[in-house]
XYZ file of C-alpha atoms in Angstrom:
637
model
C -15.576 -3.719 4.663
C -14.428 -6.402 2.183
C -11.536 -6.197 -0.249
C -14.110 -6.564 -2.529
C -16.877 -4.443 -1.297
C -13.688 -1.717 -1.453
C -12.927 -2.346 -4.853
C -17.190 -1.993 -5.849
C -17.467 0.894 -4.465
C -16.363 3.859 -2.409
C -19.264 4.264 0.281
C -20.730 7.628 -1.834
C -17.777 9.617 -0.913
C -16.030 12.517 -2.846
C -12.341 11.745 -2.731
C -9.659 14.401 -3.043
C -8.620 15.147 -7.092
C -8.822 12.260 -9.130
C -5.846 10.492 -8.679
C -3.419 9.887 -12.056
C -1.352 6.622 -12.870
C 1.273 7.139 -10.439
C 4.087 5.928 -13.012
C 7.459 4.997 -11.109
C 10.613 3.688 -12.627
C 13.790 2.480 -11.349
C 16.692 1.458 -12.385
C 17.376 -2.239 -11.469
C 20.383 -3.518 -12.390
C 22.437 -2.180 -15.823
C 20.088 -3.521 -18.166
C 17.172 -3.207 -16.740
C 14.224 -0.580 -15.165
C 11.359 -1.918 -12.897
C 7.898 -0.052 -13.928
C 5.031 0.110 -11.579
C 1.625 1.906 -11.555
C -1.741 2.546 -10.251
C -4.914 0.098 -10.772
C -7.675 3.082 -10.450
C -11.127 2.957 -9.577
C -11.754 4.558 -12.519
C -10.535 1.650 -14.775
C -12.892 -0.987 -16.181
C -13.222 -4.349 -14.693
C -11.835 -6.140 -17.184
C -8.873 -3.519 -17.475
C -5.645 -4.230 -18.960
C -2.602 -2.512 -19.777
C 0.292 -1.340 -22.197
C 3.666 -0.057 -21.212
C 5.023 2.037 -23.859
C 9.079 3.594 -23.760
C 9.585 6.966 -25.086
C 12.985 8.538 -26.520
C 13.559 11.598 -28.511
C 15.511 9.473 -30.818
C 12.577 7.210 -31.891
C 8.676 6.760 -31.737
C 7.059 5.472 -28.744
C 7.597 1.642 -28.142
C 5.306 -0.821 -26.405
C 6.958 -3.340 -24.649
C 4.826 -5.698 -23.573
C 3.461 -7.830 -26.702
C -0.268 -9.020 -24.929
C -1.674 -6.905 -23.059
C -0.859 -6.658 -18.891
C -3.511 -8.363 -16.700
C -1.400 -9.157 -13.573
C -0.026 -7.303 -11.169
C 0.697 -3.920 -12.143
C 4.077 -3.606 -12.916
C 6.559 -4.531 -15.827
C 10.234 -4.904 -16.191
C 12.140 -2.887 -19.472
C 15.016 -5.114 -20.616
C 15.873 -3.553 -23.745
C 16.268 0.543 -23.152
C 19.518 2.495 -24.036
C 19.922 3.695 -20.272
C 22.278 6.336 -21.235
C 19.842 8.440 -22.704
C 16.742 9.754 -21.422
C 13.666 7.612 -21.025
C 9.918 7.893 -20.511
C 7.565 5.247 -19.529
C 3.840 5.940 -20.524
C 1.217 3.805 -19.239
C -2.102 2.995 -20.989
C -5.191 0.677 -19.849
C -7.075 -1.179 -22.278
C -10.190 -2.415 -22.605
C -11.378 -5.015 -24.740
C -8.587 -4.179 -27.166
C -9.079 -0.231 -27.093
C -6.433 1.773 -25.386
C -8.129 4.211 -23.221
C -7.128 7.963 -23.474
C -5.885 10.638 -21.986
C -2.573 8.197 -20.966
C -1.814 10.559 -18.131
C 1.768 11.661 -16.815
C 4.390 9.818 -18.087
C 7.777 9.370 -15.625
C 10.936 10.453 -17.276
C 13.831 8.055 -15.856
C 17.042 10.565 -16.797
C 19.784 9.647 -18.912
C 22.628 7.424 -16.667
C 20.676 6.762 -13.492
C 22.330 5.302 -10.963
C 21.187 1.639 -10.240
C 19.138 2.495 -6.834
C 15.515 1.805 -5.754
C 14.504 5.258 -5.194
C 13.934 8.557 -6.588
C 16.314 11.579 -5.908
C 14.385 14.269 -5.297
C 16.449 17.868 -4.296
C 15.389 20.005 -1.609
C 16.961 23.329 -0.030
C 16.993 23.808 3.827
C 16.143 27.379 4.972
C 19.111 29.274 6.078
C 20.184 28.935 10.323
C 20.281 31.536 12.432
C 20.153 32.394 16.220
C 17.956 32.301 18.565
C 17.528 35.665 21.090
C 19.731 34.195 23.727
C 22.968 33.766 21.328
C 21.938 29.978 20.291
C 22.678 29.033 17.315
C 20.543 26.809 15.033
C 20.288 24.894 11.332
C 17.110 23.011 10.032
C 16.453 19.276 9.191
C 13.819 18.244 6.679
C 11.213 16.042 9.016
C 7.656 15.093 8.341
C 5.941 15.367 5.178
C 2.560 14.960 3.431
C 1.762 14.249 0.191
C -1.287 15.695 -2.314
C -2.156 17.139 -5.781
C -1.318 20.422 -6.019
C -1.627 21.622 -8.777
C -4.343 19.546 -10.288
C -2.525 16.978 -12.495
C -3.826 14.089 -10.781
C -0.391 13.707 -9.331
C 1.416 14.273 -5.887
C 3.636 16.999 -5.074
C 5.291 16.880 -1.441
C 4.865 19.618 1.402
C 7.760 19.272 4.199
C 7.997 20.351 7.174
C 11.600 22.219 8.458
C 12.234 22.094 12.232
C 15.416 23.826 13.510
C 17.664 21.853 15.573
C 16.552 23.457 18.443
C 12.702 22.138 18.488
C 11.715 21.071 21.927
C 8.833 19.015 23.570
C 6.434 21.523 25.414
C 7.753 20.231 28.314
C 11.314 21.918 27.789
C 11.779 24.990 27.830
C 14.168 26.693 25.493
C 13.928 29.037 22.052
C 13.428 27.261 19.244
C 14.170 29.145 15.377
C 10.942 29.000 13.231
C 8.955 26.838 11.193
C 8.990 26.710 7.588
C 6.812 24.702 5.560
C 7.998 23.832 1.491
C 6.065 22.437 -1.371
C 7.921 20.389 -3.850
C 7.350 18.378 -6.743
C 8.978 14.861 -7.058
C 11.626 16.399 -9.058
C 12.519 18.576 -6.558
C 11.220 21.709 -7.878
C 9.633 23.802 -5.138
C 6.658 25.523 -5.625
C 7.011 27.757 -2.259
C 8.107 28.141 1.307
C 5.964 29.272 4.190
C 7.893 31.072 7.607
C 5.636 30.068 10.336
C 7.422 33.258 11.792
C 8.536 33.394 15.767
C 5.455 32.993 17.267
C 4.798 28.760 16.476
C 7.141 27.478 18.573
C 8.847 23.930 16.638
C 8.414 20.824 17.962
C 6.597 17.229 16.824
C 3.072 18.579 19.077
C 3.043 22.453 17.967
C 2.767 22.210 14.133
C 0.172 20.001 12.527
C -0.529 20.378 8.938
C -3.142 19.283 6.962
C -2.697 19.165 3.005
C -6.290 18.281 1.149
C -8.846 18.964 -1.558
C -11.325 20.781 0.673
C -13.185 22.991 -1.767
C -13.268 20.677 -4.709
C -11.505 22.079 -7.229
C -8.764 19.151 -7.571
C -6.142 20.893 -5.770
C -5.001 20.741 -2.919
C -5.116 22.841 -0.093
C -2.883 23.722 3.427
C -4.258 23.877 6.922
C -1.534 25.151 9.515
C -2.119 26.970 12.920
C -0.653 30.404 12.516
C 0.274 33.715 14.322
C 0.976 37.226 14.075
C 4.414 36.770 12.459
C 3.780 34.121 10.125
C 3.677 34.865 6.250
C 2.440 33.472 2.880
C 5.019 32.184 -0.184
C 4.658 35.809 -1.320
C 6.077 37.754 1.882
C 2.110 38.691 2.917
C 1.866 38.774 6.654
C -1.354 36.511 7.547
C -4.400 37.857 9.386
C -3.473 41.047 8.288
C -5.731 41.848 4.810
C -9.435 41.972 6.186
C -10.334 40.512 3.399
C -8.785 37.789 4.041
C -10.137 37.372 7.527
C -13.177 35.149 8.670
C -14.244 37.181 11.309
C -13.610 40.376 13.281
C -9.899 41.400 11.702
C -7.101 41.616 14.609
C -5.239 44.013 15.533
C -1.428 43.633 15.898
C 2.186 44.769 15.120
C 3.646 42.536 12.553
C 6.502 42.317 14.236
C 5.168 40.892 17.411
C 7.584 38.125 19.414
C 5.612 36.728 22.094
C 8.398 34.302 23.162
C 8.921 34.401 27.095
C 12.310 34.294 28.572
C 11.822 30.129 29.002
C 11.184 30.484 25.148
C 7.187 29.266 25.266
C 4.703 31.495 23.640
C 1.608 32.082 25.884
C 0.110 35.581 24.803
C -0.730 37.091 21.980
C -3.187 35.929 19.115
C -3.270 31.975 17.489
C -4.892 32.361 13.743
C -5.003 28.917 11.218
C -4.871 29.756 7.585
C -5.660 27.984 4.793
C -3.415 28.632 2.001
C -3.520 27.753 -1.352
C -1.894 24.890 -2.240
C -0.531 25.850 -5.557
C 0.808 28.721 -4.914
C 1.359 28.819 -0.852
C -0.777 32.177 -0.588
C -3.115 33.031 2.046
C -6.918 32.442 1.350
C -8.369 32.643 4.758
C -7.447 32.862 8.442
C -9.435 33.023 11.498
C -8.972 32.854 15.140
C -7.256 29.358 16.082
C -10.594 27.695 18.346
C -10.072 27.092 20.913
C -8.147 29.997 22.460
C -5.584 29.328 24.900
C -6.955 31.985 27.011
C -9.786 34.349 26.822
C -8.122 37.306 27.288
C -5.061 37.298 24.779
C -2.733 39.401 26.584
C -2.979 36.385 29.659
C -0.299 34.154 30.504
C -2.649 32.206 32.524
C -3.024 28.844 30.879
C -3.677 26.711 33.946
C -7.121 25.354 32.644
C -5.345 22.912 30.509
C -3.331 21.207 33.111
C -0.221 23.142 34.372
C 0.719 26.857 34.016
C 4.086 26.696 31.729
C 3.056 25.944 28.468
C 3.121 21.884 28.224
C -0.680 20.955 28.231
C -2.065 24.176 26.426
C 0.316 23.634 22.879
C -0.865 19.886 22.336
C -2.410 20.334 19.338
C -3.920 17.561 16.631
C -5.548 17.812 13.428
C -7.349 15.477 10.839
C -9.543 15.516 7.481
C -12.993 13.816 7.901
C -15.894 13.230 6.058
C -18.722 14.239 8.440
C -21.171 14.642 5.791
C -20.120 11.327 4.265
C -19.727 13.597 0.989
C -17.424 15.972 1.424
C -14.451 16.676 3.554
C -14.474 18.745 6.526
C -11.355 19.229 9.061
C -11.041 19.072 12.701
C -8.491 21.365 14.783
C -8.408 20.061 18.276
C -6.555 21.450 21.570
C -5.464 19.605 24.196
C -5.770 15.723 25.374
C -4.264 15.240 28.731
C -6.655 17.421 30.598
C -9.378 19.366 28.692
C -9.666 17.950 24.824
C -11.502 20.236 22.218
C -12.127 19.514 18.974
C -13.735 22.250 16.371
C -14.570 20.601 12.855
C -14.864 23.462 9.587
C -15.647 23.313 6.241
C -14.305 24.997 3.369
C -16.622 25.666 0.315
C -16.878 27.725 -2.494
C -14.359 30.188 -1.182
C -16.424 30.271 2.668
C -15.151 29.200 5.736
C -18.038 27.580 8.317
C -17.268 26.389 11.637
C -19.995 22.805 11.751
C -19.419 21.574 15.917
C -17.494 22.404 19.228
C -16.812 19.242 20.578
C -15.355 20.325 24.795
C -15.139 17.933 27.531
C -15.246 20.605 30.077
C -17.922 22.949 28.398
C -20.650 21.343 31.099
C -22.675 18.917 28.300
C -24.256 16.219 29.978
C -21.222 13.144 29.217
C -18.639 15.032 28.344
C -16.449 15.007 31.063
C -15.912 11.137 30.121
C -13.675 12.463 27.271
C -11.129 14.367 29.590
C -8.003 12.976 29.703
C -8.574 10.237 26.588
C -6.436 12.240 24.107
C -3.403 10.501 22.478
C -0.236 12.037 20.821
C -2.325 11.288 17.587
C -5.680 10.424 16.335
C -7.478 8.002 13.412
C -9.862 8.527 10.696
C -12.655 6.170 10.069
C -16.212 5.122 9.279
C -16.584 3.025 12.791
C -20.332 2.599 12.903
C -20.533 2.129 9.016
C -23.035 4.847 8.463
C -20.877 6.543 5.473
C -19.903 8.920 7.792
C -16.398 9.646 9.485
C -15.456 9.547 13.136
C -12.603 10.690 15.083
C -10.985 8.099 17.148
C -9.585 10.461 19.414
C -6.764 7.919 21.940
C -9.504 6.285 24.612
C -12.276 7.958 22.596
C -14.193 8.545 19.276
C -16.155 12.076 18.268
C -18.971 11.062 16.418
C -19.832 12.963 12.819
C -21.721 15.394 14.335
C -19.491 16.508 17.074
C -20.830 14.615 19.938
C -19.109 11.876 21.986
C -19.523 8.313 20.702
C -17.642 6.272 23.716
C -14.935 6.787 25.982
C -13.231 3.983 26.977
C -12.047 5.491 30.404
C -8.260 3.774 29.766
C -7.273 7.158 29.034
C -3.738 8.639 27.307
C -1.733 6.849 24.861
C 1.060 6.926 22.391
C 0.109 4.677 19.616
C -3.261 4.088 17.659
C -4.325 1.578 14.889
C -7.836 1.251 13.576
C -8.623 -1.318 10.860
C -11.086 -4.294 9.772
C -8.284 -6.527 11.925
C -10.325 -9.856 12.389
C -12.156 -10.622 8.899
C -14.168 -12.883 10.621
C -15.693 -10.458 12.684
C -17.929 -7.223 11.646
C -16.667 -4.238 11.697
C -13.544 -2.002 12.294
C -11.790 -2.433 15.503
C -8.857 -0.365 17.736
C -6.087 -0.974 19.165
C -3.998 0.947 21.674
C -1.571 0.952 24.435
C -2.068 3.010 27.412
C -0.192 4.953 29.579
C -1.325 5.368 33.298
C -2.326 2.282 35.068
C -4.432 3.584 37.692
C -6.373 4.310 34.441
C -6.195 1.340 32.268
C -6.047 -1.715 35.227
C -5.894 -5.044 33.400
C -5.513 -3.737 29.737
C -2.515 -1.795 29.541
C -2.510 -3.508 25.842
C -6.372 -2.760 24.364
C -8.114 -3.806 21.531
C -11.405 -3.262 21.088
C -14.586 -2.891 18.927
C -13.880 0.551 17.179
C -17.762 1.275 17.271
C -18.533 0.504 20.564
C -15.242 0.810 22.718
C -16.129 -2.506 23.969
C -13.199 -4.773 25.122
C -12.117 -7.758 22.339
C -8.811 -8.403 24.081
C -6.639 -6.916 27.011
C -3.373 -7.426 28.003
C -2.104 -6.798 31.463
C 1.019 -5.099 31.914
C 2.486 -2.622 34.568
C 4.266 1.004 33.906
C 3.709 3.443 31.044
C 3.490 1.330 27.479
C 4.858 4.047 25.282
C 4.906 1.493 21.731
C 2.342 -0.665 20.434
C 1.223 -1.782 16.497
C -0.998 -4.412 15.036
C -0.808 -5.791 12.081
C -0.610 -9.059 9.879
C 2.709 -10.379 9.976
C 2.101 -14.381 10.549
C 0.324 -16.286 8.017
C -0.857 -19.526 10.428
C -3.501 -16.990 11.953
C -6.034 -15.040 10.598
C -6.124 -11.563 11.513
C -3.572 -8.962 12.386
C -0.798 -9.585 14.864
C -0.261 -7.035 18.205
C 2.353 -6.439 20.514
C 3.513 -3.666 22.742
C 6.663 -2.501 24.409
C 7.692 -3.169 28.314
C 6.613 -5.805 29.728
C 3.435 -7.102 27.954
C 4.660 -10.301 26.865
C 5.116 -11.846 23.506
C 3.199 -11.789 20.229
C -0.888 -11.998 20.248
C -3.518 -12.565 17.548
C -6.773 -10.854 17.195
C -8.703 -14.227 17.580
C -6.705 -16.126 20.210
C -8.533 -14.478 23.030
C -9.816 -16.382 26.267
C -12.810 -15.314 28.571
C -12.042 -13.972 31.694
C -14.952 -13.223 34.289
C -12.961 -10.463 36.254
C -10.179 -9.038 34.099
C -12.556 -9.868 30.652
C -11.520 -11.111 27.728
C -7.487 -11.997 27.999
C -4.926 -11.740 24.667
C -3.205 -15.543 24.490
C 0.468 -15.563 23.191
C 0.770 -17.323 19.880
C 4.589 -16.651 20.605
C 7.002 -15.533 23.343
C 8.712 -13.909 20.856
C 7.954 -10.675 19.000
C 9.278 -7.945 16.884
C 11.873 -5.613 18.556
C 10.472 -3.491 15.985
C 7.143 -1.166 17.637
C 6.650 1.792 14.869
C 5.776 1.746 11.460
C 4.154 -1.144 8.729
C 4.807 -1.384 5.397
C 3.395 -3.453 2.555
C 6.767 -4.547 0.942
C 7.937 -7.771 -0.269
C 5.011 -8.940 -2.267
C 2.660 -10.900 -0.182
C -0.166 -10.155 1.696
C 1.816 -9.805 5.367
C 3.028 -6.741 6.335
C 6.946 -5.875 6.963
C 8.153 -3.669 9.743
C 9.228 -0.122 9.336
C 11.717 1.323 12.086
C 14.113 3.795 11.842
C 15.888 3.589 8.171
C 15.321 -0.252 7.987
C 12.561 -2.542 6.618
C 12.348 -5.340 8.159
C 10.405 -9.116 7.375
C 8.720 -11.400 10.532
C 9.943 -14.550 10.508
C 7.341 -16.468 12.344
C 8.721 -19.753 12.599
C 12.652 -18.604 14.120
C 11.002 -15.628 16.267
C 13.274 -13.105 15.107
C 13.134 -10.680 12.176
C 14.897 -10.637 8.395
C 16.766 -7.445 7.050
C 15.083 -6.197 3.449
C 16.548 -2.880 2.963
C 18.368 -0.954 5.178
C 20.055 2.057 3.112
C 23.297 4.239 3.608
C 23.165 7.546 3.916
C 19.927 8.574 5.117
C 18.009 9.597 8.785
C 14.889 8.984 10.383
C 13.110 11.968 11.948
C 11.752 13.328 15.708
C 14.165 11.540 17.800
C 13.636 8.066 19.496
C 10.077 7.848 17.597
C 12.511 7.436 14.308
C 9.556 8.103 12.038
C 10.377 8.546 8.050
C 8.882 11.621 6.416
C 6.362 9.906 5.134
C 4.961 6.416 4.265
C 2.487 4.937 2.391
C 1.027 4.193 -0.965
C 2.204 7.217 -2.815
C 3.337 5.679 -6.399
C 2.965 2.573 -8.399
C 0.988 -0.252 -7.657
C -0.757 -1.248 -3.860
C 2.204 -1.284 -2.073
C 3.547 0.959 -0.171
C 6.710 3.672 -0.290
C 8.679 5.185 2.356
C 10.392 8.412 2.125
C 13.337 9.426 4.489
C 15.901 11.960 4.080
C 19.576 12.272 3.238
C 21.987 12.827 6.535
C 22.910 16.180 4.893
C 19.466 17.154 4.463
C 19.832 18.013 1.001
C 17.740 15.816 -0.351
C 14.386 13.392 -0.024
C 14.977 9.730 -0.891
C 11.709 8.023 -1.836
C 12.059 4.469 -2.204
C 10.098 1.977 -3.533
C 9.742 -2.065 -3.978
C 10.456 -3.575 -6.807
C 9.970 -7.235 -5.802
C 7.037 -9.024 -8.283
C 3.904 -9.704 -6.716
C 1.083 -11.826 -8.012
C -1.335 -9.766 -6.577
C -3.466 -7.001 -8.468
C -5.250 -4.218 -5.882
C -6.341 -1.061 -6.751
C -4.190 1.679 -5.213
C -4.389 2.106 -1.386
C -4.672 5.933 -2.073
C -8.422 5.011 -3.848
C -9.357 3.550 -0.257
C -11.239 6.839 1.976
C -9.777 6.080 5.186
C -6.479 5.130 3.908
C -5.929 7.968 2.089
C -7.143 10.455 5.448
C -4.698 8.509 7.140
C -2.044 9.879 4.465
C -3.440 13.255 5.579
C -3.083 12.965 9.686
C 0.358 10.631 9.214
C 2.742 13.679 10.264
C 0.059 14.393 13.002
C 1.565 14.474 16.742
C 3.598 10.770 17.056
C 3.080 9.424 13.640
C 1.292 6.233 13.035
C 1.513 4.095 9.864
C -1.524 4.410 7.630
C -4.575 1.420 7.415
C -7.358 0.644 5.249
C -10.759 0.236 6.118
C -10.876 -3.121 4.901
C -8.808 -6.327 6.012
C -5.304 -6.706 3.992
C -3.658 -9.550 4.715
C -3.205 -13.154 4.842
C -6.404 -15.040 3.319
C -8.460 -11.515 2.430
C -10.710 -12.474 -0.081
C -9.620 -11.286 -3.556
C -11.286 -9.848 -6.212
């Protein structure tokens, strides 16, 4: 889809809440505070805007004498900084300021000069684990939603104890605790996964999304006996509560084997409301690990310890093209299941069983395509969503669109990438050779699975992103890790009659960087996100410009060095990236404030962008995309 075809209209589709402004402001330098907000879908065309600063000293002020019809974002050079101020924001429309002004942002009296807000947050308490271990918690992923129904986001964050493992390590881990907070840092609630969800980056997949309707959010977590609500309430265990025949179980169940996996016993997922982090519904967790709960037998999915069975993913999809649904899925090395549900006027319906190994005719084809996440997106443009599931993509109505047959990955990105061609297209590196032959590197038509451009390489390719970082080509740049070469370009692809289409090097060079994008600086190119640093491609030198790298914070799950979250969450189109203090005390969420001459409504007003906001913290997290082409030479609006 065009930039502009994005901005007419939104393909039919009920987004989440209605989103407010999305008023941020920083302090700059001693004089001055950077304001930035959100161009909405709801605004007229010809929209333009007022800033207005509010004291409790004296009556609201507009600053800006003509009205705003740039880029949205102002700078304040006359406030008294060491009181209290609030920044309101107001469109207008052929000289009429449009009402209700929404939520103003309140910039505290003596703030620090820094380029990000502060926001508090309490780690649960340590303990020990059953063989004398002790543990402490780090804040790690995060999503972000309304929920409370303000048109705002509030944050839900994920704890994992020090002690989280990959499934393939054994080991106790402490629980899981899931908090909602608002950008202030007041929380809302805590949820204690309890002992039987094991912590670790593939276990624990949360989903936080308007489902229902009502403008608030809700939370989708797999649960277990053990696990209970903000208010103390064990889960699964008020029938009325329960979709289903109710269980029957001690509360007190541990399940934990001496190597510390959990392989018996009863998997629920709850939805809980996001408000107030109380149950609303659980169910059985689809599908079971084994038939018989009481059997330690999980061999089916690909070894019998507890590695393949506990790979779990999760997204939010329009399959109706209307309203959301969401997908649980099990499993992506071996067997792959995914189970899409709805949840409507207070009634939970399961809609398709997608199961390579449940005999359909063409299934087997999807064994084995899983990756460590999944995408979001509209690929054969019908207004419906499909799940690009690693090598694969579920179509809306639960049945198997293509398999590529390259099979297991760690990286996905799906996107209009080539504006001069139709279409949304993929791109992925792959894992096992014997699997992917001459396109270790693959990016292909996101409809069809049909190869654009390969790149051969030998050896597991664990990184891989793509994404417009050089202006003298159109079309996103890609590169992987190992030993795939330099830098490639979705158009500079030659013909090949026995390997097919080959990726040509516009550079031997590329970014060391292999994780996250970020719209930053101002332009249309994307900057590089790794670790705690933002980085800018400089395509003419072949190496890579330092834009912010702060003090005193930590990326998240290891070597993947993932922030909690990133995306458009505040102010205008570009994008924010949260990461949290070393001591774990607090979130730091930090935004640009670099000009820009360009005026886009926000990201967040885009379908599959804001899904991909949804699965970010989902397995190894991915940056987010749009379903239209943002970069160098997009047409504007």
């Amino acid at each position: 889809m065009s930039a502009i075809a994005f901005m007419a209209c939104l393909c039919g589709s009920l987004l989440a809440a209605p989103l407010g402004r999305g008023v941020i402001a920083v302090r700059v330098s001693p004089t001055d505070v950077f304001i930035s907000w959100r161009l909405l879908r709801s605004d007229p065309a010809n929209a333009a805007f007022h800033v207005y600063r509010v004291t409790d000293q004296e009556p609201p002020k507009r600053l800006n004498d003509t009205p705003l019809r740039g880029a949205t974002h102002f700078t304040d050079r006359t406030a008294d900084l060491t009181r209290e101020n609030s920044y309101l924001v107001l469109a207008v429309s052929d000289g009429v300021e449009l009402h209700p002004p929404g939520k103003p942002f309140v910039l505290p009296a003596n703030t620090p000069i820094r380029p990000y807000l502060s926001i508090p947050i309490e780690p649960p308490p340590g303990g020990r684990t059953p063989d004398g271990v002790a543990y402490s918690y780090e804040a790690n992923d995060g999503s972000a939603a309304d929920l409370d129904g303000d048109g705002e986001l509030e944050l839900v964050l994920k704890w994992e104890p020090t002690n989280a493992k990959d499934n393939a390590q054994s080991g106790y881990t402490g629980p899981v605790y899931l908090d909602a907070y608002q950008l202030d840092g007041s929380r809302l609630w805590r949820i204690d996964l309890g002992p039987n969800i094991r912590a670790g980056a593939h276990y624990t997949q949360f989903l936080v999304y308007d489902l229902d309707g009502d403008e608030r959010a809700e939370v989708v977590v797999k649960t277990a006996p053990g696990t209970r609500d903000s208010a103390g309430h064990y889960v699964a265990s008020d029938p009325n509560r329960f979709f289903g025949e109710p269980p029957r179980f001690e509360m007190g169940e541990d399940h934990r084997n001496s190597a510390g996996y959990i392989l018996t016993g009863y998997e629920f997922f709850t939805i809980f409301d996001g408000f107030t982090g109380q149950e609303l519904v659980s169910t059985y967790y689809e599908p079971p690990r084994n038939r018989d709960i009481r059997s330690s037998n999980v061999s089916a999915w690909g070894d019998n310890y507890g590695n393949r069975v506990d790979r779990f993913l999760a997204a939010v999809a329009y399959l109706d093209g209307k309203r959301p649904s969401f997908v649980l899925c099990r499993g992506y090395y071996t067997r792959a299941v995914l189970v899409a549900w709805n949840w409507r006027e207070g009634k939970l319906t399961r809609v398709w069983t997608f199961d390579s190994d449940d005999g359909t005719p063409g299934n087997a084809a999807y064994r084995g395509q899983g990756n460590h996440n999944l995408s979001v997106a509209d690929v054969d443009g019908d207004g419906k969503d499909e799940i690009i599931y690693g090598a694969a993509a579920i179509d809306d109505d639960g049945r198997g669109l293509y398999s590529t047959g390259r099979g297991h990955g760690d990286a996905l990105h799906v996107s209009d990438m080539d504006p001069a061609r139709p279409g949304l297209e993929a791109f992925q590196p792959h894992e096992t050779p014997a699997l992917y032959g001459p396109n270790a590197l693959d990016y292909r038509d996101a409809a069809t699975g049909e190869l654009i451009c390969g790149v051969e390489a030998t050896g597991d390719i664990g990184r891989g992103v793509a994404m417009d970082i050089d202006p003298r080509y159109p079309g996103y740049e890609f590169w992987g890790s190992g030993n795939t070469g330099g830098l490639y370009n979705v158009q500079t692809c030659d013909p090949d009659p026995v390997k097919g289409p080959r990726a040509r090097p516009i550079s031997p060079s590329k970014p060391r960087q292999i994780n996250f994008g970020i719209w930053w600086d101002g332009d249309l190119l994307r900057e590089l996100l790794d670790g705690t640093t933002i980085s800018k491609w400089d395509w003419e030198s072949g190496t890579t410009i330092t834009l912010l790298s702060p003090p005193g914070v930590a990326s998240n799950n290891g070597t993947k060095a993932t922030p909690v979250l990133s995306g458009d969450l505040l102010g205008d189109w570009r994008e924010e990236v949260i990461w949290r203090s070393e001591d774990n005390r607090e979130l730091r969420l930090y935004t640009t404030t670099i000009p820009t001459r360009y005026r886009m409504l926000s990201l967040l007003e885009d379908r599959q962008y804001r899904l991909a906001m949804v699965w970010q913290n989902v397995g190894y997290n991915q940056p987010p995309h749009p379903s239209f082409y943002l970069g160098e030479g997009m047409p504007l609006p």
